[in-house]
Amino acid sequence: GVMRGTDEASGTLFSYVDLEERVPAGHPLRKIRQIVNDALASLDAEFDALYTDFGRPSIAPERLIRASLLQILFSIRSERQLMEQMDYNLLFRWFVGLGIDDAVWVPTVFTKNRDRLLTTDMSRKVMAAILAHPEVKPLLSDEHFSVDGTLVKAWASMKSFQPKDSPPPDHDDDPGNPPSPPTQEPSADTDKPPQQTETQPMPATPRQPRNAEVNFRGEKRSNATHASVTDPDARLYKKAPGAAAALCFMGHTLMENRNGLVVQADLTHADGHSEREAAIEMINRHSPGSTRRVTLGADKGYDAASFVAELRRMVVTPHVAQKARHSAIDGRTTQHPGYSQSQRRRKKIEEPFGWAKTVGGMAQTVHRGLDRVRAQFTMTMAACNLARLPKLLAA
């Protein structure tokens, strides 16, 4: 007969192969792990401060951050699955710093610790520590930047978008069911209390579908009159004229133009002004009070007189794309060769957005509330930078 491999379980009980030897020498996670560990070491004082804030966390902050980065890098869709993976995935154990026999955490404990530790502030510090790494810093431009915003779908359905004066539904995330059909008029004999039988018969209520049919046609709904009962921070918004409006947030990034790494991230309510406000805020955070001339590339959504004036006041050259009419940008800006260069480079800002949505799970957030989604968006952008480093540093 034809020889073929057998399918008997060998029953080997012990492995004497070190975790370190299991991970191939050229594995990209090796470089990522080295940079993350150096960055976390530089945040040591920050972690010490946590102890004074809320006592000793039950999970070491360093491990928590490494596990959260893995979840983003490997598109793991829930904390429960992350814990399951970490239980038997040797690569994950090695990256997080768990020994081969260390117990993984209970998913709810992990999530509670993470929500307490990974605030927007801490996520920003992690991103900054990675960018300040001596190997990473030379990759960044410190004078040419681009800015853009993207919509992040909220974890709330359109059915949760209710009139503000309506009473909240009795259950947290229930969109409300249709009114129940009218029952028969009570007849005379049902008014007497029923005879106590051994078990009370269950009242026969007509079953209602969990996800009720709702017809919104002709109903005017806006953020002024309505709010989501699931996530009150979500806003009804659309960026493109032909698109459907959706409940969402707006994520913002500031990118340096040399290698297209994200240097600042933010997330706000979705509205027409937030992109420009966030841009000013991110530049101020990135180089506070700088008088060195820097350029900022942006699409025509940023072409507003007040925004351009504010940039000039901050000694930032506004390399903003021009609107068809009433543009705040004139020939004094567009004549310079740097202007068209900025216009070409700013397109790269779409790549971190694309990565965050396809790999990083940010197309629709599973978190609720501005603060939590902002922290998630910031951490995802830090992970996006990490994913690019092995190739950039090998070049």
CSV table of C-alpha atoms in Angstrom, one decimal:
chain,number,residue,atom,x,y,z
A,1,GLY,CA,0.0,0.0,0.0
A,2,VAL,CA,0.9,3.7,-0.2
A,3,MET,CA,3.0,4.9,2.7
A,4,ARG,CA,1.4,7.7,4.6
A,5,GLY,CA,2.0,9.4,7.9
A,6,THR,CA,0.2,8.1,10.9
A,7,ASP,CA,-2.3,10.1,12.9
A,8,GLU,CA,-1.7,8.6,16.4
A,9,ALA,CA,-1.2,11.1,19.2
A,10,SER,CA,2.3,10.8,20.4
A,11,GLY,CA,1.4,11.6,24.0
A,12,THR,CA,4.5,13.7,24.7
A,13,LEU,CA,3.9,15.2,28.1
A,14,PHE,CA,6.9,17.6,28.5
A,15,SER,CA,8.6,20.0,26.2
A,16,TYR,CA,12.1,21.1,27.0
A,17,VAL,CA,12.2,23.7,24.2
A,18,ASP,CA,12.7,27.2,25.6
A,19,LEU,CA,10.0,29.7,24.5
A,20,GLU,CA,12.8,31.9,23.3
A,21,GLU,CA,13.9,29.2,20.8
A,22,ARG,CA,10.4,28.6,19.5
A,23,VAL,CA,10.3,32.1,18.0
A,24,PRO,CA,12.2,32.3,14.7
A,25,ALA,CA,15.2,34.7,14.8
A,26,GLY,CA,13.8,36.9,12.0
A,27,HIS,CA,10.3,37.1,13.3
A,28,PRO,CA,9.0,40.7,13.0
A,29,LEU,CA,7.5,40.5,16.6
A,30,ARG,CA,11.1,40.3,17.9
A,31,LYS,CA,11.8,43.8,16.8
A,32,ILE,CA,8.4,45.0,17.9
A,33,ARG,CA,8.9,43.4,21.3
A,34,GLN,CA,12.3,45.0,21.8
A,35,ILE,CA,11.0,48.5,21.1
A,36,VAL,CA,7.8,48.0,23.2
A,37,ASN,CA,9.9,46.7,26.1
A,38,ASP,CA,12.3,49.7,25.9
A,39,ALA,CA,9.3,52.0,25.7
A,40,LEU,CA,7.6,50.4,28.7
A,41,ALA,CA,10.9,50.6,30.7
A,42,SER,CA,10.9,54.4,30.1
A,43,LEU,CA,7.3,54.6,31.5
A,44,ASP,CA,8.4,52.9,34.7
A,45,ALA,CA,7.7,56.1,36.8
A,46,GLU,CA,4.2,56.3,35.2
A,47,PHE,CA,3.4,52.8,36.3
A,48,ASP,CA,4.7,53.5,39.8
A,49,ALA,CA,2.3,56.5,40.0
A,50,LEU,CA,-0.6,54.1,39.3
A,51,TYR,CA,0.0,52.3,42.6
A,52,THR,CA,-0.6,55.5,44.5
A,53,ASP,CA,-3.8,56.1,42.4
A,54,PHE,CA,-5.6,52.9,42.8
A,55,GLY,CA,-3.5,50.4,44.8
A,56,ARG,CA,-1.6,47.5,43.2
A,57,PRO,CA,-3.2,46.5,39.9
A,58,SER,CA,-3.8,42.7,39.8
A,59,ILE,CA,-2.1,42.5,36.4
A,60,ALA,CA,1.3,44.1,35.7
A,61,PRO,CA,0.7,47.2,33.5
A,62,GLU,CA,3.5,46.2,31.2
A,63,ARG,CA,1.9,42.8,30.5
A,64,LEU,CA,-1.5,44.4,30.1
A,65,ILE,CA,-0.2,46.8,27.5
A,66,ARG,CA,1.7,44.1,25.6
A,67,ALA,CA,-1.5,41.9,25.5
A,68,SER,CA,-3.6,44.8,24.3
A,69,LEU,CA,-1.1,45.5,21.5
A,70,LEU,CA,-1.3,41.9,20.5
A,71,GLN,CA,-5.0,42.0,20.3
A,72,ILE,CA,-4.8,44.9,17.8
A,73,LEU,CA,-1.9,43.5,15.8
A,74,PHE,CA,-3.6,40.1,15.4
A,75,SER,CA,-7.2,41.3,14.9
A,76,ILE,CA,-8.5,39.4,17.9
A,77,ARG,CA,-12.1,40.4,18.2
A,78,SER,CA,-12.7,40.0,21.9
A,79,GLU,CA,-10.9,39.9,25.3
A,80,ARG,CA,-12.2,36.4,25.8
A,81,GLN,CA,-10.6,35.2,22.6
A,82,LEU,CA,-7.4,37.0,23.5
A,83,MET,CA,-7.2,35.1,26.8
A,84,GLU,CA,-7.9,31.8,25.0
A,85,GLN,CA,-5.2,32.5,22.5
A,86,MET,CA,-2.7,33.5,25.2
A,87,ASP,CA,-3.4,30.2,27.0
A,88,TYR,CA,-2.0,28.1,24.2
A,89,ASN,CA,-0.3,30.4,21.7
A,90,LEU,CA,3.4,30.2,22.6
A,91,LEU,CA,4.2,33.3,20.5
A,92,PHE,CA,1.7,35.3,22.5
A,93,ARG,CA,3.0,34.0,25.8
A,94,TRP,CA,6.6,34.9,24.8
A,95,PHE,CA,5.6,38.4,23.6
A,96,VAL,CA,3.5,39.2,26.7
A,97,GLY,CA,6.1,37.8,29.1
A,98,LEU,CA,4.2,34.8,30.5
A,99,GLY,CA,6.1,31.6,31.3
A,100,ILE,CA,4.9,28.4,29.6
A,101,ASP,CA,3.0,27.4,32.8
A,102,ASP,CA,1.8,30.8,34.0
A,103,ALA,CA,-2.0,31.0,34.2
A,104,VAL,CA,-3.7,33.5,31.9
A,105,TRP,CA,-6.2,36.0,33.4
A,106,VAL,CA,-9.9,35.8,33.6
A,107,PRO,CA,-11.3,37.8,30.7
A,108,THR,CA,-13.4,40.1,32.9
A,109,VAL,CA,-10.5,40.8,35.2
A,110,PHE,CA,-8.3,41.6,32.2
A,111,THR,CA,-10.9,44.0,30.8
A,112,LYS,CA,-11.5,45.8,34.1
A,113,ASN,CA,-7.8,46.3,34.6
A,114,ARG,CA,-7.3,47.4,31.0
A,115,ASP,CA,-10.1,50.0,31.2
A,116,ARG,CA,-8.6,51.4,34.3
A,117,LEU,CA,-5.0,51.5,33.0
A,118,LEU,CA,-5.4,52.3,29.3
A,119,THR,CA,-6.9,55.7,29.6
A,120,THR,CA,-6.4,58.2,26.7
A,121,ASP,CA,-3.5,59.7,28.7
A,122,MET,CA,-1.7,56.4,29.1
A,123,SER,CA,-2.3,55.4,25.5
A,124,ARG,CA,-0.7,58.7,24.4
A,125,LYS,CA,2.2,58.1,26.7
A,126,VAL,CA,2.7,54.6,25.2
A,127,MET,CA,2.6,56.1,21.7
A,128,ALA,CA,5.1,58.9,22.6
A,129,ALA,CA,7.4,56.4,24.3
A,130,ILE,CA,7.6,54.3,21.1
A,131,LEU,CA,8.2,57.4,19.0
A,132,ALA,CA,10.9,58.6,21.4
A,133,HIS,CA,12.8,55.3,21.1
A,134,PRO,CA,16.4,56.0,19.9
A,135,GLU,CA,15.9,53.7,16.9
A,136,VAL,CA,12.5,55.2,15.9
A,137,LYS,CA,13.2,58.9,16.4
A,138,PRO,CA,15.4,59.2,13.3
A,139,LEU,CA,12.6,57.9,11.2
A,140,LEU,CA,10.4,60.9,12.0
A,141,SER,CA,10.2,64.3,10.3
A,142,ASP,CA,10.0,67.1,12.8
A,143,GLU,CA,8.9,69.8,10.3
A,144,HIS,CA,6.5,68.3,7.7
A,145,PHE,CA,3.1,67.0,8.9
A,146,SER,CA,-0.3,66.0,7.6
A,147,VAL,CA,-3.7,65.9,9.3
A,148,ASP,CA,-6.9,64.1,8.5
A,149,GLY,CA,-10.1,62.7,10.1
A,150,THR,CA,-12.0,59.5,9.6
A,151,LEU,CA,-15.4,58.2,10.8
A,152,VAL,CA,-15.5,55.4,13.3
A,153,LYS,CA,-18.8,53.7,13.5
A,154,ALA,CA,-20.3,53.7,17.0
A,155,TRP,CA,-21.5,50.5,18.9
A,156,ALA,CA,-25.1,51.7,18.7
A,157,SER,CA,-27.9,51.0,16.2
A,158,MET,CA,-30.1,53.6,14.4
A,159,LYS,CA,-33.0,52.2,16.5
A,160,SER,CA,-31.3,53.5,19.6
A,161,PHE,CA,-31.5,57.0,18.2
A,162,GLN,CA,-34.5,58.2,20.2
A,163,PRO,CA,-36.1,61.6,20.8
A,164,LYS,CA,-34.3,63.3,23.7
A,165,ASP,CA,-37.5,63.8,25.7
A,166,SER,CA,-38.6,60.2,25.4
A,167,PRO,CA,-38.2,58.0,28.5
A,168,PRO,CA,-35.2,55.6,28.3
A,169,PRO,CA,-36.1,52.0,27.5
A,170,ASP,CA,-36.2,49.8,30.5
A,171,HIS,CA,-33.3,47.7,29.3
A,172,ASP,CA,-29.8,49.1,28.6
A,173,ASP,CA,-29.4,48.1,25.0
A,174,ASP,CA,-32.9,47.1,23.9
A,175,PRO,CA,-34.2,49.1,21.0
A,176,GLY,CA,-37.7,48.8,22.2
A,177,ASN,CA,-40.4,46.4,20.9
A,178,PRO,CA,-43.5,47.3,18.9
A,179,PRO,CA,-46.7,47.9,21.0
A,180,SER,CA,-48.3,44.6,22.0
A,181,PRO,CA,-51.6,43.7,20.3
A,182,PRO,CA,-54.6,44.6,22.5
A,183,THR,CA,-55.8,41.8,24.7
A,184,GLN,CA,-59.5,40.7,25.1
A,185,GLU,CA,-61.7,42.7,27.4
A,186,PRO,CA,-61.5,41.1,30.9
A,187,SER,CA,-64.8,39.3,31.5
A,188,ALA,CA,-66.6,39.3,34.8
A,189,ASP,CA,-65.3,36.0,36.1
A,190,THR,CA,-61.6,36.9,35.7
A,191,ASP,CA,-61.8,39.7,38.3
A,192,LYS,CA,-62.0,37.1,41.1
A,193,PRO,CA,-58.5,36.0,42.3
A,194,PRO,CA,-57.6,32.8,40.5
A,195,GLN,CA,-57.6,29.6,42.6
A,196,GLN,CA,-54.1,28.8,43.9
A,197,THR,CA,-53.0,25.8,41.9
A,198,GLU,CA,-49.8,24.0,42.7
A,199,THR,CA,-47.9,26.0,40.0
A,200,GLN,CA,-49.1,29.3,38.8
A,201,PRO,CA,-49.7,29.0,35.0
A,202,MET,CA,-47.5,31.5,33.0
A,203,PRO,CA,-49.5,34.3,31.4
A,204,ALA,CA,-49.7,33.8,27.7
A,205,THR,CA,-48.0,36.8,26.3
A,206,PRO,CA,-47.6,37.0,22.5
A,207,ARG,CA,-43.9,36.6,21.7
A,208,GLN,CA,-42.3,39.8,20.3
A,209,PRO,CA,-39.3,39.9,18.1
A,210,ARG,CA,-36.2,41.0,19.8
A,211,ASN,CA,-35.2,43.2,17.0
A,212,ALA,CA,-38.3,45.1,16.2
A,213,GLU,CA,-39.4,46.3,12.8
A,214,VAL,CA,-39.2,50.1,12.7
A,215,ASN,CA,-40.1,52.3,9.8
A,216,PHE,CA,-38.3,55.7,9.9
A,217,ARG,CA,-39.7,57.0,6.6
A,218,GLY,CA,-40.5,60.7,6.7
A,219,GLU,CA,-39.4,61.1,10.3
A,220,LYS,CA,-37.0,63.9,10.8
A,221,ARG,CA,-34.1,63.0,13.2
A,222,SER,CA,-31.1,65.1,14.1
A,223,ASN,CA,-28.5,65.4,16.8
A,224,ALA,CA,-30.4,68.4,18.1
A,225,THR,CA,-33.6,66.5,18.8
A,226,HIS,CA,-32.4,62.9,19.2
A,227,ALA,CA,-29.7,61.0,21.0
A,228,SER,CA,-28.7,57.3,21.1
A,229,VAL,CA,-29.8,55.6,24.3
A,230,THR,CA,-27.1,53.0,23.8
A,231,ASP,CA,-24.2,55.4,23.5
A,232,PRO,CA,-25.2,59.1,24.1
A,233,ASP,CA,-21.7,60.2,22.8
A,234,ALA,CA,-22.4,58.9,19.3
A,235,ARG,CA,-23.6,61.4,16.7
A,236,LEU,CA,-25.5,61.0,13.5
A,237,TYR,CA,-23.1,62.2,10.7
A,238,LYS,CA,-22.0,61.6,7.2
A,239,LYS,CA,-18.9,62.9,5.5
A,240,ALA,CA,-19.8,62.4,1.8
A,241,PRO,CA,-22.9,63.9,0.2
A,242,GLY,CA,-24.2,60.6,-1.2
A,243,ALA,CA,-23.4,58.5,1.9
A,244,ALA,CA,-25.9,57.2,4.4
A,245,ALA,CA,-25.8,59.0,7.8
A,246,ALA,CA,-24.6,56.7,10.6
A,247,LEU,CA,-24.0,57.0,14.4
A,248,CYS,CA,-20.3,57.5,14.7
A,249,PHE,CA,-17.3,59.3,16.2
A,250,MET,CA,-14.6,61.1,14.3
A,251,GLY,CA,-11.0,59.9,14.7
A,252,HIS,CA,-8.1,62.3,13.9
A,253,THR,CA,-4.4,61.7,13.3
A,254,LEU,CA,-1.4,63.9,12.8
A,255,MET,CA,1.2,62.2,10.6
A,256,GLU,CA,4.8,63.1,10.0
A,257,ASN,CA,5.6,63.1,6.3
A,258,ARG,CA,9.0,61.3,6.2
A,259,ASN,CA,7.8,57.7,6.8
A,260,GLY,CA,4.1,58.3,7.4
A,261,LEU,CA,4.1,57.4,11.1
A,262,VAL,CA,1.3,58.7,13.3
A,263,VAL,CA,2.6,61.1,15.9
A,264,GLN,CA,-0.7,62.2,17.5
A,265,ALA,CA,-4.2,60.7,17.6
A,266,ASP,CA,-7.5,62.1,18.9
A,267,LEU,CA,-11.2,61.2,18.7
A,268,THR,CA,-14.1,63.5,19.1
A,269,HIS,CA,-17.9,63.8,18.5
A,270,ALA,CA,-18.6,63.7,14.8
A,271,ASP,CA,-19.4,67.2,13.5
A,272,GLY,CA,-18.2,69.6,10.9
A,273,HIS,CA,-15.9,71.6,13.1
A,274,SER,CA,-14.2,68.9,15.0
A,275,GLU,CA,-11.6,68.1,12.4
A,276,ARG,CA,-10.1,71.6,12.4
A,277,GLU,CA,-10.3,71.9,16.2
A,278,ALA,CA,-8.6,68.5,16.6
A,279,ALA,CA,-5.9,69.5,14.2
A,280,ILE,CA,-5.0,72.6,16.2
A,281,GLU,CA,-5.0,70.6,19.4
A,282,MET,CA,-2.8,67.8,18.0
A,283,ILE,CA,-0.2,70.3,16.7
A,284,ASN,CA,-0.1,72.1,20.1
A,285,ARG,CA,0.3,68.8,21.8
A,286,HIS,CA,3.0,67.6,19.5
A,287,SER,CA,5.2,70.7,19.6
A,288,PRO,CA,3.8,73.1,22.2
A,289,GLY,CA,4.9,76.7,21.7
A,290,SER,CA,7.1,75.9,18.8
A,291,THR,CA,8.4,78.8,16.7
A,292,ARG,CA,10.2,76.6,14.2
A,293,ARG,CA,8.4,76.8,10.9
A,294,VAL,CA,6.5,73.6,10.1
A,295,THR,CA,4.2,72.7,7.3
A,296,LEU,CA,0.8,71.0,7.6
A,297,GLY,CA,-0.8,69.3,4.7
A,298,ALA,CA,-4.6,68.8,4.7
A,299,ASP,CA,-7.6,68.1,2.4
A,300,LYS,CA,-10.0,70.8,1.4
A,301,GLY,CA,-12.3,70.1,4.4
A,302,TYR,CA,-9.7,72.2,6.3
A,303,ASP,CA,-9.9,75.1,3.9
A,304,ALA,CA,-11.5,77.6,6.3
A,305,ALA,CA,-10.4,81.2,6.9
A,306,SER,CA,-10.4,80.9,10.7
A,307,PHE,CA,-8.4,77.6,10.6
A,308,VAL,CA,-5.8,79.0,8.2
A,309,ALA,CA,-5.4,82.2,10.3
A,310,GLU,CA,-4.9,80.1,13.4
A,311,LEU,CA,-2.2,78.1,11.7
A,312,ARG,CA,-0.4,81.2,10.6
A,313,ARG,CA,-0.5,82.5,14.1
A,314,MET,CA,1.1,79.3,15.3
A,315,VAL,CA,3.9,79.7,12.7
A,316,VAL,CA,2.6,76.7,10.8
A,317,THR,CA,2.5,77.0,7.0
A,318,PRO,CA,-1.0,75.9,5.9
A,319,HIS,CA,-0.5,73.4,3.0
A,320,VAL,CA,-4.2,72.9,2.7
A,321,ALA,CA,-6.0,71.8,-0.5
A,322,GLN,CA,-8.0,74.6,-2.1
A,323,LYS,CA,-11.8,74.6,-2.3
A,324,ALA,CA,-13.3,75.3,-5.7
A,325,ARG,CA,-14.4,78.8,-4.5
A,326,HIS,CA,-13.8,81.1,-1.6
A,327,SER,CA,-10.5,79.4,-0.7
A,328,ALA,CA,-8.5,80.8,2.2
A,329,ILE,CA,-5.3,79.6,0.5
A,330,ASP,CA,-3.8,81.8,-2.2
A,331,GLY,CA,-0.9,82.0,-4.6
A,332,ARG,CA,1.6,83.0,-1.9
A,333,THR,CA,1.2,79.5,-0.5
A,334,THR,CA,0.6,77.4,-3.6
A,335,GLN,CA,3.6,78.8,-5.6
A,336,HIS,CA,6.1,77.1,-3.4
A,337,PRO,CA,7.3,73.6,-4.5
A,338,GLY,CA,6.8,72.4,-0.9
A,339,TYR,CA,3.0,72.9,-1.3
A,340,SER,CA,2.6,70.3,-4.1
A,341,GLN,CA,4.9,68.0,-2.2
A,342,SER,CA,2.8,68.2,0.9
A,343,GLN,CA,-0.3,67.6,-1.2
A,344,ARG,CA,1.2,64.4,-2.5
A,345,ARG,CA,2.5,63.2,0.9
A,346,ARG,CA,-0.7,63.8,2.8
A,347,LYS,CA,-2.4,61.0,0.9
A,348,LYS,CA,-0.4,58.5,3.0
A,349,ILE,CA,-2.5,59.4,6.0
A,350,GLU,CA,-5.2,57.2,4.6
A,351,GLU,CA,-3.0,54.1,5.1
A,352,PRO,CA,-3.0,54.2,9.0
A,353,PHE,CA,-6.8,54.7,8.8
A,354,GLY,CA,-7.2,51.7,6.5
A,355,TRP,CA,-5.0,49.6,8.7
A,356,ALA,CA,-6.9,50.6,11.8
A,357,LYS,CA,-10.2,49.7,10.2
A,358,THR,CA,-9.2,46.4,8.5
A,359,VAL,CA,-6.6,45.0,10.9
A,360,GLY,CA,-7.1,47.0,14.1
A,361,GLY,CA,-10.9,46.5,14.4
A,362,MET,CA,-11.7,50.3,14.3
A,363,ALA,CA,-14.2,50.2,11.4
A,364,GLN,CA,-16.8,49.9,14.2
A,365,THR,CA,-15.8,50.3,17.8
A,366,VAL,CA,-17.1,47.8,20.4
A,367,HIS,CA,-16.6,50.3,23.2
A,368,ARG,CA,-19.1,53.0,24.3
A,369,GLY,CA,-18.4,56.5,25.4
A,370,LEU,CA,-16.0,59.1,24.0
A,371,ASP,CA,-13.2,58.5,26.5
A,372,ARG,CA,-13.0,54.8,26.0
A,373,VAL,CA,-13.2,54.9,22.2
A,374,ARG,CA,-10.6,57.7,22.2
A,375,ALA,CA,-8.2,55.6,24.2
A,376,GLN,CA,-8.8,52.6,21.9
A,377,PHE,CA,-8.2,54.7,18.8
A,378,THR,CA,-5.0,56.1,20.2
A,379,MET,CA,-3.7,52.6,21.1
A,380,THR,CA,-4.6,51.3,17.7
A,381,MET,CA,-2.6,54.0,16.0
A,382,ALA,CA,0.4,53.2,18.3
A,383,ALA,CA,0.0,49.5,17.2
A,384,CYS,CA,-0.1,50.6,13.6
A,385,ASN,CA,3.2,52.4,14.0
A,386,LEU,CA,4.7,49.2,15.6
A,387,ALA,CA,3.5,47.1,12.7
A,388,ARG,CA,5.5,49.2,10.3
A,389,LEU,CA,8.7,49.4,12.3
A,390,PRO,CA,10.4,46.0,11.5
A,391,LYS,CA,10.5,46.8,7.7
A,392,LEU,CA,11.4,50.5,8.3
A,393,LEU,CA,14.2,49.6,10.6
A,394,ALA,CA,15.5,46.8,8.4
A,395,ALA,CA,15.8,49.1,5.4
